[in-house]
Amino acid sequence: MRETQKSIYDKVKSLKPEMGVGWHVWNNNSFSPIYRAEQDRAEMAPYTDFLKVVMYQNCAGERMVDYVNSVGETYFGDVPKQELLEFHYRVLDYGPEADMKHLAATGFSADYVLRETKRAEEGLAGAKTKLWPGIDIDIPTGNNSVKSTPEMMRAAVEAAFKGGADGVILSRKYPEMKLANVRIAGEALRDRLVLACAALSVEVVNLEFALLHLGHSVIASTCS
């Protein structure tokens, strides 16, 4: 994978040096310690202009339950499911999150976004690579699983920037998103930018201008 990514990066730069090249680190990064250990940010940085690390806080609850059920039937087959979930929380350095019975219905917290953003930022320390966490807005989940709310959206966006993100990618597909949730994510961005621009004595004329001026990015994503 690393060789393939570097080859793509080199080819793109040879054709259009100013074009940004980056990668999508999929949601398994939030569940599997083995997969996470393979994602060496420092190693990726030289051929990465931007990195979308998936932090789909809502559907991650349902997906973590599916992951634990899967590995709990195979190589962790002797470990009770709740104990296995708690083991992963410890190894992945998560704070207090819901138990197996309630995780799908609650999703992961904004604290998960904060911790994962900080961890990714630390891995990129000293690199020019931009960190753009992927934030879940209305990614479909099961009938009994958590659905996005405006309050969740604001908390997740604020947590990403508090953790050191350069921008966010509102994920995953615009047709899936409810306008109320998109609107509150935009308000969270504007609130942050007003504070940042005030510190720089810059007037916020519009969100796009402010994002460009401050080096932040907000992008629509089609990755799952």
Coordinates of C-alpha atoms in Angstrom, one line a residue:
M1 CA 0.0 0.0 0.0
R2 CA 2.8 2.5 0.9
E3 CA 4.6 1.9 -2.4
T4 CA 1.3 2.3 -4.3
Q5 CA 0.5 5.6 -2.5
K6 CA 4.0 7.0 -3.1
S7 CA 3.8 6.0 -6.8
I8 CA 0.4 7.8 -7.1
Y9 CA 1.8 10.9 -5.3
D10 CA 4.9 11.0 -7.5
K11 CA 2.9 10.6 -10.7
V12 CA 0.4 13.4 -9.8
K13 CA 3.2 15.7 -8.8
S14 CA 5.1 15.1 -12.0
L15 CA 2.0 16.1 -14.0
K16 CA 0.7 18.9 -11.8
P17 CA 3.0 19.9 -8.9
E18 CA 0.5 22.2 -7.3
M19 CA -2.2 19.6 -7.0
G20 CA -2.7 18.2 -3.5
V21 CA -2.6 14.5 -2.9
G22 CA -4.0 12.8 0.2
W23 CA -5.4 9.6 1.6
H24 CA -8.5 8.3 3.3
V25 CA -7.8 6.3 6.5
W26 CA -10.9 4.2 6.8
N27 CA -13.0 3.6 9.9
N28 CA -11.3 0.3 10.8
N29 CA -8.6 2.6 12.3
S30 CA -11.0 3.2 15.1
F31 CA -11.6 -0.4 15.9
S32 CA -8.7 -2.7 15.1
P33 CA -5.4 -2.1 17.1
I34 CA -3.6 -4.1 14.4
Y35 CA -4.8 -2.0 11.6
R36 CA -4.1 1.2 13.5
A37 CA -0.5 0.0 14.2
E38 CA 0.0 -0.2 10.5
Q39 CA -0.9 3.4 9.9
D40 CA 2.4 5.2 10.5
R41 CA 1.7 8.9 10.1
A42 CA 5.4 9.9 10.0
E43 CA 6.1 7.3 7.3
M44 CA 3.1 8.6 5.2
A45 CA 3.8 12.3 5.6
P46 CA 6.5 12.7 2.8
Y47 CA 4.0 11.6 0.2
T48 CA 0.8 13.0 1.8
D49 CA -0.4 16.6 1.4
F50 CA -3.5 16.0 3.4
L51 CA -4.9 13.1 5.4
K52 CA -8.6 12.3 6.0
V53 CA -8.7 10.2 9.1
V54 CA -12.2 8.8 9.5
M55 CA -13.8 9.7 12.8
Y56 CA -17.4 8.8 12.1
Q57 CA -18.6 9.3 15.7
N58 CA -22.2 8.2 15.2
C59 CA -22.0 5.1 13.0
A60 CA -18.8 4.1 14.7
G61 CA -20.8 2.8 17.6
E62 CA -22.8 0.4 15.4
R63 CA -19.6 -0.5 13.5
M64 CA -17.6 -1.2 16.7
V65 CA -20.4 -3.5 17.9
D66 CA -20.2 -5.4 14.5
Y67 CA -16.4 -5.5 14.8
V68 CA -16.4 -6.9 18.3
N69 CA -19.0 -9.5 17.4
S70 CA -16.9 -10.5 14.4
V71 CA -13.6 -10.9 16.1
G72 CA -15.4 -12.3 19.2
E73 CA -16.5 -15.2 17.1
T74 CA -13.0 -15.9 15.7
Y75 CA -9.6 -15.3 17.2
F76 CA -11.0 -13.7 20.4
G77 CA -13.7 -16.4 20.7
D78 CA -13.0 -17.2 24.3
V79 CA -13.4 -13.6 25.5
P80 CA -16.8 -12.3 26.7
K81 CA -18.0 -9.6 24.3
Q82 CA -18.2 -6.8 26.9
E83 CA -14.8 -7.6 28.2
L84 CA -13.5 -7.7 24.7
L85 CA -15.0 -4.2 24.0
E86 CA -13.4 -2.9 27.2
F87 CA -10.0 -4.3 26.1
H88 CA -10.2 -2.4 22.9
Y89 CA -11.2 0.8 24.6
R90 CA -8.0 0.4 26.8
V91 CA -5.7 -0.5 23.9
L92 CA -7.1 2.3 21.7
D93 CA -6.9 4.8 24.5
Y94 CA -10.6 5.8 24.5
G95 CA -12.3 7.5 27.3
P96 CA -15.6 6.4 28.8
E97 CA -17.8 5.1 26.0
A98 CA -21.0 3.1 26.0
D99 CA -21.2 -0.7 26.7
M100 CA -22.0 -3.4 24.1
K101 CA -25.7 -3.2 24.9
H102 CA -26.0 0.6 24.3
L103 CA -23.1 1.5 22.0
A104 CA -25.0 1.2 18.7
A105 CA -27.8 3.3 20.1
T106 CA -25.5 6.1 21.4
G107 CA -22.6 6.1 19.1
F108 CA -19.2 7.4 20.1
S109 CA -18.8 10.7 22.0
A110 CA -17.2 13.9 20.9
D111 CA -14.3 12.9 23.3
Y112 CA -13.5 10.1 20.8
V113 CA -13.1 12.7 18.1
L114 CA -10.9 14.8 20.3
R115 CA -8.7 11.9 21.3
E116 CA -8.3 10.6 17.7
T117 CA -7.6 14.1 16.3
K118 CA -4.9 14.6 18.9
R119 CA -3.4 11.2 18.3
A120 CA -3.3 11.8 14.5
E121 CA -1.8 15.3 15.0
E122 CA 0.9 13.9 17.2
G123 CA 1.7 11.3 14.6
L124 CA 2.2 14.1 12.0
A125 CA 4.2 16.4 14.3
G126 CA 6.7 18.4 12.3
A127 CA 5.2 17.4 8.9
K128 CA 3.5 19.7 6.4
T129 CA 0.6 17.3 6.0
K130 CA -2.8 18.8 6.7
L131 CA -5.1 16.8 9.0
W132 CA -8.8 16.8 8.0
P133 CA -10.8 14.5 10.2
G134 CA -13.9 12.9 8.6
I135 CA -17.0 13.9 10.6
D136 CA -20.1 11.8 10.4
I137 CA -23.2 13.7 9.3
D138 CA -26.2 11.4 8.8
I139 CA -24.3 8.3 7.6
P140 CA -27.1 5.7 7.5
T141 CA -27.4 3.4 10.5
G142 CA -29.8 0.6 11.6
N143 CA -33.3 1.3 12.8
N144 CA -32.3 1.0 16.5
S145 CA -28.9 2.8 16.1
V146 CA -28.0 6.4 16.8
K147 CA -29.0 9.2 14.4
S148 CA -27.2 12.5 14.0
T149 CA -28.5 15.5 15.8
P150 CA -27.4 19.2 15.6
E151 CA -26.0 19.0 19.1
M152 CA -23.8 16.0 18.1
M153 CA -22.6 17.8 15.0
R154 CA -21.5 20.9 16.9
A155 CA -19.7 18.9 19.5
A156 CA -17.9 16.8 17.0
V157 CA -16.7 19.7 14.8
E158 CA -15.6 21.7 17.9
A159 CA -13.7 18.6 19.2
A160 CA -11.8 18.1 15.9
F161 CA -10.5 21.7 16.0
K162 CA -9.8 21.5 19.7
G163 CA -7.7 18.5 18.9
G164 CA -5.6 20.4 16.4
A165 CA -7.3 19.7 13.1
D166 CA -6.4 21.9 10.1
G167 CA -10.0 21.4 8.7
V168 CA -12.8 18.9 8.6
I169 CA -14.4 16.8 6.0
L170 CA -18.1 16.6 6.4
S171 CA -18.9 13.0 5.5
R172 CA -19.9 11.1 3.7
K173 CA -22.4 12.1 1.0
Y174 CA -24.4 15.3 0.8
P175 CA -27.6 13.6 -0.3
E176 CA -27.6 11.7 3.0
M177 CA -27.3 14.8 5.1
K178 CA -30.1 16.6 6.8
L179 CA -29.9 20.4 6.3
A180 CA -30.3 21.1 10.0
N181 CA -27.2 19.1 10.8
V182 CA -25.2 20.6 8.0
R183 CA -26.3 24.1 9.1
I184 CA -25.1 23.5 12.7
A185 CA -21.8 22.2 11.5
G186 CA -21.4 25.4 9.5
E187 CA -22.3 27.5 12.5
A188 CA -19.6 25.7 14.6
L189 CA -17.1 26.5 11.9
R190 CA -18.2 30.1 11.7
D191 CA -18.0 30.5 15.5
R192 CA -14.4 29.2 15.5
L193 CA -13.4 31.4 12.6
V194 CA -14.9 34.5 14.1
L195 CA -12.7 34.0 17.2
A196 CA -9.6 33.2 15.1
C197 CA -10.2 36.1 12.8
A198 CA -10.8 38.4 15.7
A199 CA -7.4 37.4 17.1
L200 CA -5.9 38.2 13.8
S201 CA -7.9 41.4 13.3
V202 CA -9.4 40.0 10.2
E203 CA -13.1 40.5 9.3
V204 CA -15.1 37.4 8.3
V205 CA -16.6 38.4 5.0
N206 CA -17.7 34.8 4.2
L207 CA -16.9 31.3 5.4
E208 CA -15.0 30.3 2.3
F209 CA -12.8 33.4 2.4
A210 CA -12.1 32.9 6.1
L211 CA -11.2 29.2 5.7
L212 CA -8.7 30.0 3.0
H213 CA -7.2 32.9 4.9
L214 CA -6.7 30.7 8.0
G215 CA -5.6 27.7 6.2
H216 CA -8.6 25.6 7.2
S217 CA -10.7 23.4 4.9
V218 CA -14.2 22.0 4.8
I219 CA -14.9 19.5 2.1
A220 CA -17.7 17.2 1.0
S221 CA -16.7 13.6 1.0
T222 CA -17.9 10.6 -0.9
C223 CA -15.8 8.0 1.0
S224 CA -17.4 5.4 3.3

